[in-house]
mmCIF file of C-alpha atoms (C1' of nucleotides) in Angstrom:
data_model
loop_
_atom_site.group_PDB
_atom_site.id
_atom_site.type_symbol
_atom_site.label_atom_id
_atom_site.label_comp_id
_atom_site.label_asym_id
_atom_site.label_seq_id
_atom_site.Cartn_x
_atom_site.Cartn_y
_atom_site.Cartn_z
ATOM 1 C CA MET U 1 25.266 13.457 9.990
ATOM 2 C CA ARG U 2 24.661 11.235 7.024
ATOM 3 C CA LYS U 3 22.120 8.928 6.034
ATOM 4 C CA THR U 4 22.524 5.386 6.526
ATOM 5 C CA VAL U 5 23.782 4.050 3.149
ATOM 6 C CA SER U 6 22.530 0.346 3.528
ATOM 7 C CA VAL U 7 20.645 -1.941 5.485
ATOM 8 C CA SER U 8 20.981 -5.768 5.464
ATOM 9 C CA LEU U 9 18.336 -7.589 3.538
ATOM 10 C CA ASP U 10 18.053 -11.249 3.217
ATOM 11 C CA GLU U 11 16.610 -13.158 0.678
ATOM 12 C CA PHE U 12 13.202 -12.945 2.290
ATOM 13 C CA ASP U 13 13.345 -9.418 2.612
ATOM 14 C CA ARG U 14 14.222 -9.249 -1.125
ATOM 15 C CA LYS U 15 11.131 -11.301 -2.094
ATOM 16 C CA ILE U 16 8.955 -9.303 -0.047
ATOM 17 C CA LEU U 17 10.017 -6.102 -1.535
ATOM 18 C CA ASP U 18 9.625 -7.635 -4.968
ATOM 19 C CA ALA U 19 6.068 -8.660 -4.197
ATOM 20 C CA VAL U 20 4.871 -5.410 -2.723
ATOM 21 C CA GLN U 21 6.595 -3.296 -5.583
ATOM 22 C CA ASP U 22 3.938 -5.076 -7.635
ATOM 23 C CA ASP U 23 0.957 -4.930 -5.292
ATOM 24 C CA ASN U 24 0.884 -3.677 -1.584
ATOM 25 C CA LEU U 25 -2.884 -4.442 -1.111
ATOM 26 C CA SER U 26 -2.110 -8.166 -1.362
ATOM 27 C CA PRO U 27 -3.091 -10.148 1.695
ATOM 28 C CA LEU U 28 -0.037 -11.089 4.045
ATOM 29 C CA ARG U 29 -1.247 -14.571 3.597
ATOM 30 C CA LEU U 30 -0.461 -14.634 -0.097
ATOM 31 C CA ILE U 31 2.958 -12.782 0.419
ATOM 32 C CA ALA U 32 3.590 -15.319 3.062
ATOM 33 C CA ASP U 33 3.041 -18.276 0.599
ATOM 34 C CA LYS U 34 4.972 -16.805 -2.102
ATOM 35 C CA VAL U 35 8.159 -16.054 -0.079
ATOM 36 C CA GLY U 36 7.862 -19.106 2.218
ATOM 37 C CA LEU U 37 7.345 -17.502 5.739
ATOM 38 C CA SER U 38 4.364 -17.338 8.273
ATOM 39 C CA VAL U 39 2.121 -14.266 8.179
ATOM 40 C CA PRO U 40 3.479 -12.916 11.341
ATOM 41 C CA ALA U 41 7.120 -13.060 10.051
ATOM 42 C CA VAL U 42 5.968 -11.331 6.840
ATOM 43 C CA ALA U 43 4.231 -8.582 8.902
ATOM 44 C CA ARG U 44 7.283 -8.045 11.271
ATOM 45 C CA ARG U 45 9.703 -7.672 8.141
ATOM 46 C CA LEU U 46 7.217 -5.225 6.308
ATOM 47 C CA GLN U 47 6.900 -3.349 9.520
ATOM 48 C CA ARG U 48 10.612 -3.019 9.881
ATOM 49 C CA LEU U 49 11.088 -2.256 6.200
ATOM 50 C CA ARG U 50 8.612 0.669 6.674
ATOM 51 C CA GLU U 51 10.286 1.987 9.786
ATOM 52 C CA THR U 52 13.774 1.989 8.443
ATOM 53 C CA GLY U 53 12.538 3.742 5.170
ATOM 54 C CA VAL U 54 13.557 0.883 2.960
ATOM 55 C CA ILE U 55 9.734 1.112 1.886
ATOM 56 C CA GLU U 56 9.517 4.721 1.490
ATOM 57 C CA LYS U 57 5.962 4.972 0.797
ATOM 58 C CA ASP U 58 2.656 3.150 -0.329
ATOM 59 C CA ILE U 59 0.572 4.633 -3.066
ATOM 60 C CA SER U 60 -1.892 4.088 -5.682
ATOM 61 C CA VAL U 61 -0.979 4.883 -9.314
ATOM 62 C CA VAL U 62 -3.566 6.330 -11.583
ATOM 63 C CA ASP U 63 -3.968 6.034 -15.190
ATOM 64 C CA GLN U 64 -2.960 9.216 -16.727
ATOM 65 C CA ASP U 65 -5.135 8.679 -19.744
ATOM 66 C CA LEU U 66 -8.300 7.862 -17.931
ATOM 67 C CA VAL U 67 -8.042 11.067 -15.953
ATOM 68 C CA GLY U 68 -7.766 13.308 -18.964
ATOM 69 C CA ARG U 69 -3.832 13.888 -18.838
ATOM 70 C CA PRO U 70 -2.807 11.712 -21.714
ATOM 71 C CA LEU U 71 0.216 13.933 -22.876
ATOM 72 C CA THR U 72 3.833 13.186 -21.577
ATOM 73 C CA LEU U 73 6.718 15.437 -22.406
ATOM 74 C CA ILE U 74 10.329 15.266 -21.580
ATOM 75 C CA VAL U 75 12.133 18.540 -21.407
ATOM 76 C CA GLU U 76 15.872 19.280 -21.170
ATOM 77 C CA VAL U 77 16.642 22.583 -19.463
ATOM 78 C CA THR U 78 19.997 24.404 -19.595
ATOM 79 C CA SER U 79 20.311 27.119 -17.198
ATOM 80 C CA GLU U 80 21.812 30.767 -17.745
ATOM 81 C CA SER U 81 23.881 30.774 -14.527
ATOM 82 C CA GLU U 82 25.105 28.049 -12.148
ATOM 83 C CA ARG U 83 24.924 30.209 -9.122
ATOM 84 C CA LEU U 84 23.686 28.134 -6.340
ATOM 85 C CA GLU U 85 20.803 30.346 -5.290
ATOM 86 C CA LEU U 86 19.655 30.504 -8.812
ATOM 87 C CA LEU U 87 19.751 26.719 -9.182
ATOM 88 C CA ASP U 88 18.027 26.349 -5.984
ATOM 89 C CA ALA U 89 15.270 28.688 -7.021
ATOM 90 C CA MET U 90 14.825 26.773 -10.295
ATOM 91 C CA ARG U 91 14.624 23.318 -8.316
ATOM 92 C CA GLU U 92 12.018 24.890 -6.176
ATOM 93 C CA ARG U 93 9.952 26.174 -9.156
ATOM 94 C CA PHE U 94 9.991 22.772 -10.880
ATOM 95 C CA ARG U 95 9.186 20.959 -7.819
ATOM 96 C CA ALA U 96 6.302 23.172 -6.990
ATOM 97 C CA CYS U 97 4.867 22.718 -10.333
ATOM 98 C CA PRO U 98 2.055 19.898 -10.129
ATOM 99 C CA GLN U 99 2.417 19.051 -13.705
ATOM 100 C CA ILE U 100 5.974 18.467 -13.484
ATOM 101 C CA GLN U 101 6.063 14.855 -12.412
ATOM 102 C CA GLN U 102 9.766 14.330 -12.291
ATOM 103 C CA CYS U 103 12.641 16.545 -11.973
ATOM 104 C CA TYR U 104 16.281 15.639 -12.253
ATOM 105 C CA TYR U 105 19.422 17.852 -11.756
ATOM 106 C CA VAL U 106 22.146 16.269 -14.280
ATOM 107 C CA THR U 107 25.531 16.610 -15.348
ATOM 108 C CA GLY U 108 26.444 17.293 -18.802
ATOM 109 C CA GLN U 109 25.283 19.795 -21.514
ATOM 110 C CA VAL U 110 22.006 20.292 -19.815
ATOM 111 C CA ASP U 111 21.083 21.091 -16.239
ATOM 112 C CA PHE U 112 17.688 19.619 -15.577
ATOM 113 C CA MET U 113 15.514 16.822 -17.148
ATOM 114 C CA LEU U 114 11.823 17.158 -16.548
ATOM 115 C CA VAL U 115 8.968 14.962 -17.141
ATOM 116 C CA PHE U 116 5.767 16.738 -17.640
ATOM 117 C CA ASN U 117 2.234 15.246 -17.456
ATOM 118 C CA VAL U 118 -0.488 17.481 -19.018
ATOM 119 C CA ARG U 119 -3.802 17.533 -20.507
ATOM 120 C CA ASP U 120 -2.754 18.884 -24.097
ATOM 121 C CA MET U 121 -0.252 20.960 -25.833
ATOM 122 C CA GLU U 122 -1.959 24.224 -25.068
ATOM 123 C CA GLU U 123 -1.653 23.463 -21.289
ATOM 124 C CA TYR U 124 2.096 22.566 -21.824
ATOM 125 C CA THR U 125 2.968 25.780 -23.610
ATOM 126 C CA ALA U 126 1.159 27.986 -21.153
ATOM 127 C CA LEU U 127 3.345 26.276 -18.433
ATOM 128 C CA THR U 128 6.270 26.849 -20.507
ATOM 129 C CA ARG U 129 5.832 30.518 -20.458
ATOM 130 C CA GLN U 130 5.118 30.499 -16.892
ATOM 131 C CA ILE U 131 8.051 28.611 -15.776
ATOM 132 C CA PHE U 132 10.749 28.790 -18.355
ATOM 133 C CA PHE U 133 10.418 32.256 -19.613
ATOM 134 C CA GLU U 134 9.012 34.256 -17.015
ATOM 135 C CA GLY U 135 10.755 32.248 -14.265
ATOM 136 C CA GLY U 136 14.177 33.225 -15.010
ATOM 137 C CA ASN U 137 17.568 31.651 -15.384
ATOM 138 C CA VAL U 138 16.535 29.565 -18.281
ATOM 139 C CA GLU U 139 19.038 29.764 -21.193
ATOM 140 C CA SER U 140 17.211 27.112 -23.275
ATOM 141 C CA PHE U 141 15.196 24.030 -23.452
ATOM 142 C CA ARG U 142 14.366 21.350 -25.766
ATOM 143 C CA THR U 143 11.291 19.370 -25.695
ATOM 144 C CA PHE U 144 10.625 15.727 -26.457
ATOM 145 C CA VAL U 145 7.014 14.607 -27.110
ATOM 146 C CA VAL U 146 6.405 11.295 -25.630
ATOM 147 C CA MET U 147 4.599 8.987 -28.276
ATOM 148 C CA ASP U 148 4.716 5.741 -26.341
ATOM 149 C CA ARG U 149 5.307 5.305 -22.567
ATOM 150 C CA VAL U 150 7.096 1.934 -23.112
ATOM 151 C CA LYS U 151 7.960 1.243 -19.427
ATOM 152 C CA THR U 152 6.841 3.527 -16.628
ATOM 153 C CA GLY U 153 7.037 3.387 -12.757
ATOM 154 C CA MET U 154 9.478 3.590 -9.795
ATOM 155 C CA ARG U 155 10.503 -0.078 -9.344
ATOM 156 C CA THR U 156 13.925 -0.672 -8.027
ATOM 157 C CA VAL U 157 15.868 -3.845 -8.479
ATOM 158 C CA VAL U 158 16.623 -5.337 -5.060
ATOM 159 C CA GLY U 159 18.121 -8.393 -6.171
ATOM 160 C CA MET B 1 -12.496 -1.689 -29.853
ATOM 161 C CA ARG B 2 -11.054 1.156 -28.058
ATOM 162 C CA LYS B 3 -9.950 2.169 -24.688
ATOM 163 C CA THR B 4 -12.360 4.485 -22.957
ATOM 164 C CA VAL B 5 -10.532 7.671 -23.072
ATOM 165 C CA SER B 6 -12.312 9.213 -20.035
ATOM 166 C CA VAL B 7 -14.280 8.568 -17.019
ATOM 167 C CA SER B 8 -16.426 10.948 -15.077
ATOM 168 C CA LEU B 9 -14.812 11.838 -11.794
ATOM 169 C CA ASP B 10 -16.716 14.196 -9.323
ATOM 170 C CA GLU B 11 -14.877 16.324 -6.729
ATOM 171 C CA PHE B 12 -15.195 13.410 -4.180
ATOM 172 C CA ASP B 13 -13.325 11.115 -6.526
ATOM 173 C CA ARG B 14 -10.525 13.450 -7.245
ATOM 174 C CA LYS B 15 -9.919 14.044 -3.406
ATOM 175 C CA ILE B 16 -9.794 10.400 -3.020
ATOM 176 C CA LEU B 17 -7.571 9.938 -5.670
ATOM 177 C CA ASP B 18 -5.437 12.690 -4.419
ATOM 178 C CA ALA B 19 -5.321 10.959 -0.799
ATOM 179 C CA VAL B 20 -4.500 7.490 -2.143
ATOM 180 C CA GLN B 21 -1.730 8.713 -4.389
ATOM 181 C CA ASP B 22 -0.092 9.761 -1.135
ATOM 182 C CA ASP B 23 -1.012 6.857 1.082
ATOM 183 C CA ASN B 24 -2.963 3.830 0.005
ATOM 184 C CA LEU B 25 -2.763 2.165 3.397
ATOM 185 C CA SER B 26 -4.565 4.809 5.033
ATOM 186 C CA PRO B 27 -7.605 3.459 6.822
ATOM 187 C CA LEU B 28 -10.963 4.401 4.867
ATOM 188 C CA ARG B 29 -11.976 6.133 7.740
ATOM 189 C CA LEU B 30 -9.092 8.738 7.524
ATOM 190 C CA ILE B 31 -9.972 9.283 3.897
ATOM 191 C CA ALA B 32 -13.431 9.553 4.739
ATOM 192 C CA ASP B 33 -12.931 12.514 7.311
ATOM 193 C CA LYS B 34 -10.754 14.257 4.961
ATOM 194 C CA VAL B 35 -12.965 14.168 1.588
ATOM 195 C CA GLY B 36 -16.224 14.503 3.664
ATOM 196 C CA LEU B 37 -17.929 11.159 3.058
ATOM 197 C CA SER B 38 -18.794 8.006 4.949
ATOM 198 C CA VAL B 39 -16.554 4.984 4.987
ATOM 199 C CA PRO B 40 -18.857 2.839 2.615
ATOM 200 C CA ALA B 41 -19.144 5.652 0.237
ATOM 201 C CA VAL B 42 -15.282 5.778 0.021
ATOM 202 C CA ALA B 43 -15.086 1.907 -0.065
ATOM 203 C CA ARG B 44 -17.546 1.907 -3.262
ATOM 204 C CA ARG B 45 -15.842 4.616 -4.967
ATOM 205 C CA LEU B 46 -12.400 2.957 -4.426
ATOM 206 C CA GLN B 47 -13.704 -0.145 -5.569
ATOM 207 C CA ARG B 48 -15.135 1.579 -8.786
ATOM 208 C CA LEU B 49 -11.998 3.375 -9.397
ATOM 209 C CA ARG B 50 -9.868 0.232 -9.233
ATOM 210 C CA GLU B 51 -12.280 -1.832 -11.416
ATOM 211 C CA THR B 52 -12.525 0.749 -14.141
ATOM 212 C CA GLY B 53 -8.809 1.236 -14.235
ATOM 213 C CA VAL B 54 -8.427 4.763 -12.953
ATOM 214 C CA ILE B 55 -6.446 3.352 -10.233
ATOM 215 C CA GLU B 56 -4.119 1.245 -12.192
ATOM 216 C CA LYS B 57 -2.218 -0.433 -9.200
ATOM 217 C CA ASP B 58 -1.211 -0.129 -5.623
ATOM 218 C CA ILE B 59 2.364 -0.400 -4.878
ATOM 219 C CA SER B 60 5.189 0.153 -2.300
ATOM 220 C CA VAL B 61 7.979 2.467 -3.296
ATOM 221 C CA VAL B 62 11.445 1.460 -2.313
ATOM 222 C CA ASP B 63 14.360 3.811 -1.411
ATOM 223 C CA GLN B 64 16.999 3.133 -3.956
ATOM 224 C CA ASP B 65 19.842 4.486 -1.850
ATOM 225 C CA LEU B 66 18.955 2.114 0.984
ATOM 226 C CA VAL B 67 18.756 -1.024 -1.107
ATOM 227 C CA GLY B 68 22.230 -0.194 -2.665
ATOM 228 C CA ARG B 69 21.148 1.320 -6.038
ATOM 229 C CA PRO B 70 22.097 4.910 -5.551
ATOM 230 C CA LEU B 71 22.880 5.740 -9.236
ATOM 231 C CA THR B 72 20.494 7.140 -11.583
ATOM 232 C CA LEU B 73 21.148 7.847 -15.169
ATOM 233 C CA ILE B 74 19.239 9.421 -17.964
ATOM 234 C CA VAL B 75 20.189 8.194 -21.501
ATOM 235 C CA GLU B 76 19.036 9.710 -24.964
ATOM 236 C CA VAL B 77 19.140 6.842 -27.499
ATOM 237 C CA THR B 78 19.149 7.419 -31.305
ATOM 238 C CA SER B 79 18.486 4.424 -33.367
ATOM 239 C CA GLU B 80 20.055 3.822 -36.642
ATOM 240 C CA SER B 81 16.994 2.601 -38.633
ATOM 241 C CA GLU B 82 13.400 3.384 -37.949
ATOM 242 C CA ARG B 83 12.126 -0.037 -39.311
ATOM 243 C CA LEU B 84 9.199 -0.809 -37.244
ATOM 244 C CA GLU B 85 10.700 -4.282 -36.379
ATOM 245 C CA LEU B 86 13.936 -2.897 -35.416
ATOM 246 C CA LEU B 87 12.384 -0.290 -33.055
ATOM 247 C CA ASP B 88 10.096 -3.125 -31.550
ATOM 248 C CA ALA B 89 12.995 -5.170 -30.920
ATOM 249 C CA MET B 90 14.614 -2.231 -29.105
ATOM 250 C CA ARG B 91 11.511 -1.500 -27.084
ATOM 251 C CA GLU B 92 11.420 -5.202 -26.172
ATOM 252 C CA ARG B 93 15.096 -5.177 -25.054
ATOM 253 C CA PHE B 94 14.595 -1.987 -22.904
ATOM 254 C CA ARG B 95 11.521 -3.238 -21.387
ATOM 255 C CA ALA B 96 13.115 -6.513 -20.450
ATOM 256 C CA CYS B 97 15.963 -4.755 -18.675
ATOM 257 C CA PRO B 98 15.320 -4.640 -14.919
ATOM 258 C CA GLN B 99 17.764 -1.699 -14.484
ATOM 259 C CA ILE B 100 15.776 0.403 -16.898
ATOM 260 C CA GLN B 101 13.366 1.841 -14.609
ATOM 261 C CA GLN B 102 11.483 3.957 -17.360
ATOM 262 C CA CYS B 103 11.435 3.910 -21.062
ATOM 263 C CA TYR B 104 9.909 6.369 -23.476
ATOM 264 C CA TYR B 105 9.635 6.702 -27.103
ATOM 265 C CA VAL B 106 9.746 9.911 -28.255
ATOM 266 C CA THR B 107 9.768 12.169 -31.282
ATOM 267 C CA GLY B 108 12.831 14.549 -32.201
ATOM 268 C CA GLN B 109 16.308 14.111 -32.524
ATOM 269 C CA VAL B 110 16.423 11.194 -30.405
ATOM 270 C CA ASP B 111 14.130 8.211 -30.375
ATOM 271 C CA PHE B 112 14.372 6.718 -26.802
ATOM 272 C CA MET B 113 14.681 8.387 -23.393
ATOM 273 C CA LEU B 114 15.726 5.873 -20.686
ATOM 274 C CA VAL B 115 16.001 6.237 -16.924
ATOM 275 C CA PHE B 116 18.412 3.661 -15.424
ATOM 276 C CA ASN B 117 18.894 2.673 -11.844
ATOM 277 C CA VAL B 118 22.066 1.009 -10.865
ATOM 278 C CA ARG B 119 24.330 0.240 -8.259
ATOM 279 C CA ASP B 120 27.567 1.936 -9.662
ATOM 280 C CA MET B 121 29.083 3.139 -12.947
ATOM 281 C CA GLU B 122 30.530 -0.198 -13.679
ATOM 282 C CA GLU B 123 27.230 -1.822 -13.669
ATOM 283 C CA TYR B 124 25.954 0.948 -16.108
ATOM 284 C CA THR B 125 28.864 0.403 -18.574
ATOM 285 C CA ALA B 126 28.410 -3.152 -18.585
ATOM 286 C CA LEU B 127 24.639 -2.873 -19.425
ATOM 287 C CA THR B 128 25.653 -0.250 -21.970
ATOM 288 C CA ARG B 129 27.695 -2.748 -23.942
ATOM 289 C CA GLN B 130 25.091 -5.266 -23.638
ATOM 290 C CA ILE B 131 22.071 -3.576 -24.683
ATOM 291 C CA PHE B 132 23.415 -0.667 -26.899
ATOM 292 C CA PHE B 133 26.469 -2.251 -28.595
ATOM 293 C CA GLU B 134 25.581 -5.666 -28.854
ATOM 294 C CA GLY B 135 21.674 -5.155 -28.972
ATOM 295 C CA GLY B 136 21.852 -3.544 -32.437
ATOM 296 C CA ASN B 137 20.322 -0.511 -34.276
ATOM 297 C CA VAL B 138 21.856 1.857 -31.914
ATOM 298 C CA GLU B 139 23.455 4.732 -33.722
ATOM 299 C CA SER B 140 24.338 6.734 -30.552
ATOM 300 C CA PHE B 141 23.438 7.457 -26.937
ATOM 301 C CA ARG B 142 24.185 10.284 -24.785
ATOM 302 C CA THR B 143 24.232 9.705 -20.833
ATOM 303 C CA PHE B 144 23.477 12.087 -18.216
ATOM 304 C CA VAL B 145 24.354 11.263 -14.507
ATOM 305 C CA VAL B 146 21.773 12.397 -12.052
ATOM 306 C CA MET B 147 23.166 14.402 -9.290
ATOM 307 C CA ASP B 148 20.031 15.387 -7.784
ATOM 308 C CA ARG B 149 16.663 13.604 -7.815
ATOM 309 C CA VAL B 150 14.766 16.723 -7.440
ATOM 310 C CA LYS B 151 11.268 15.298 -7.751
ATOM 311 C CA THR B 152 10.449 11.616 -8.531
ATOM 312 C CA GLY B 153 7.352 9.583 -8.491
ATOM 313 C CA MET B 154 4.442 8.778 -10.829
ATOM 314 C CA ARG B 155 1.798 11.122 -9.488
ATOM 315 C CA THR B 156 -0.787 12.317 -11.785
ATOM 316 C CA VAL B 157 -2.780 15.689 -11.347
ATOM 317 C CA VAL B 158 -6.366 14.804 -11.254
ATOM 318 C CA GLY B 159 -7.765 18.299 -10.403
ATOM 319 C "C1'" DC N 1 -25.737 8.715 -0.158
ATOM 320 C "C1'" DG N 2 -25.755 8.337 5.069
ATOM 321 C "C1'" DT N 3 -26.122 5.397 9.306
ATOM 322 C "C1'" DG N 4 -25.544 1.624 12.086
ATOM 323 C "C1'" DA N 5 -24.454 -2.782 13.007
ATOM 324 C "C1'" DA N 6 -23.191 -7.452 12.242
ATOM 325 C "C1'" DA N 7 -20.071 -10.463 9.397
ATOM 326 C "C1'" DA N 8 -15.807 -11.550 7.246
ATOM 327 C "C1'" DA N 9 -11.271 -10.699 6.216
ATOM 328 C "C1'" DT N 10 -7.107 -8.873 7.305
ATOM 329 C "C1'" DG N 11 -3.366 -7.278 10.415
ATOM 330 C "C1'" DT N 12 -1.127 -7.149 15.123
ATOM 331 C "C1'" DT N 13 0.421 -8.887 19.368
ATOM 332 C "C1'" DT N 14 1.749 -12.532 22.588
ATOM 333 C "C1'" DC N 15 4.251 -16.082 23.912
ATOM 334 C "C1'" DG N 16 6.530 -20.551 23.978
ATOM 335 C "C1'" DG N 17 10.515 -22.424 21.127
ATOM 336 C "C1'" DC F 1 13.952 -15.069 14.682
ATOM 337 C "C1'" DC F 2 10.192 -18.290 13.778
ATOM 338 C "C1'" DG F 3 5.443 -19.820 14.073
ATOM 339 C "C1'" DA F 4 0.550 -21.034 16.415
ATOM 340 C "C1'" DA F 5 -2.882 -18.913 18.640
ATOM 341 C "C1'" DA F 6 -5.349 -15.045 20.735
ATOM 342 C "C1'" DC F 7 -6.628 -10.382 19.988
ATOM 343 C "C1'" DA F 8 -7.559 -5.851 17.545
ATOM 344 C "C1'" DT F 9 -8.487 -3.338 13.452
ATOM 345 C "C1'" DT F 10 -10.167 -2.734 9.186
ATOM 346 C "C1'" DT F 11 -13.117 -3.681 5.426
ATOM 347 C "C1'" DT F 12 -17.476 -5.412 3.483
ATOM 348 C "C1'" DT F 13 -22.126 -6.177 3.544
ATOM 349 C "C1'" DC F 14 -26.795 -5.062 4.352
ATOM 350 C "C1'" DA F 15 -31.151 -3.162 5.853
ATOM 351 C "C1'" DC F 16 -33.351 1.072 6.223
ATOM 352 C "C1'" DG F 17 -33.853 6.325 6.017
#
DNA sequence: CGTGAAAAATGTTTCGG
DNA sequence: CCGAAACATTTTTCACG
């Protein structure tokens, strides 16, 4: 059983997705104006986009600086063993760590790419011990300190 | 004039932020129940959190697979020159590219970390030519293909 | 800050085309 | 599938404790 790999979206759907990826609290009336449909039409389409999972979720994004987590780090992790259970255990460890905002399993010379979001270096080094050294199966890791978050977010091009 | 580096959040604010980072379309009544406040209190706090910028924006997240952009790549870019204008030009190029979902300027052996989101390898290689080769000031880049998006999103720990 | 209720805005459903 | 109108829900505002 496989996930549906595509859904049919027309130009209206794309415009709606474009709008709500910027602001999903905007009144339907405004979206309706922008895309050239009536409010009920937009409502129906949004409902369908949510039911089918095209719109995965609706969330607030908080400013990490203003809540005291100004530091972002990107970390490449290379594992010792590629054994499935061990890799899965790592995945789970990373997923469970709240300060790890993003985790990708990748091909190539490294195995995982992580994005950390922490209060300061002290918190990071402490986490490092916990999930890299004590966690197990980590051969090495390389840390990049983010100096400028040039572009962030989860926006997807729907064009 | 500098940006305020912190705001005072009490336990209620944190719980509210935690809730809306999961679902910002949830009726205030439900959030109120969850955090133990009245609806008007939650409304007031949310309004303030938005005014002060703690809540940066409110958005829908779309499923990249379902809209035909299943491929994610992470790319390390090393620049030729560190001259400010040239780095700024690169920033702008990356920011302007819709398929570049995220761009970080980092310390260390590489200068930029990029997250691409594209339809297929063909689209990626084409982009590569455009913004790396023709764009200028790129000494080298290293591509990691994402096999599993273990954890994604922009969630920030407010605890 | 809580309550309660009224007012305004928004979202949803119905139904004819 | 669209849109207009009726309908339902949610959000906002306010007085008062």
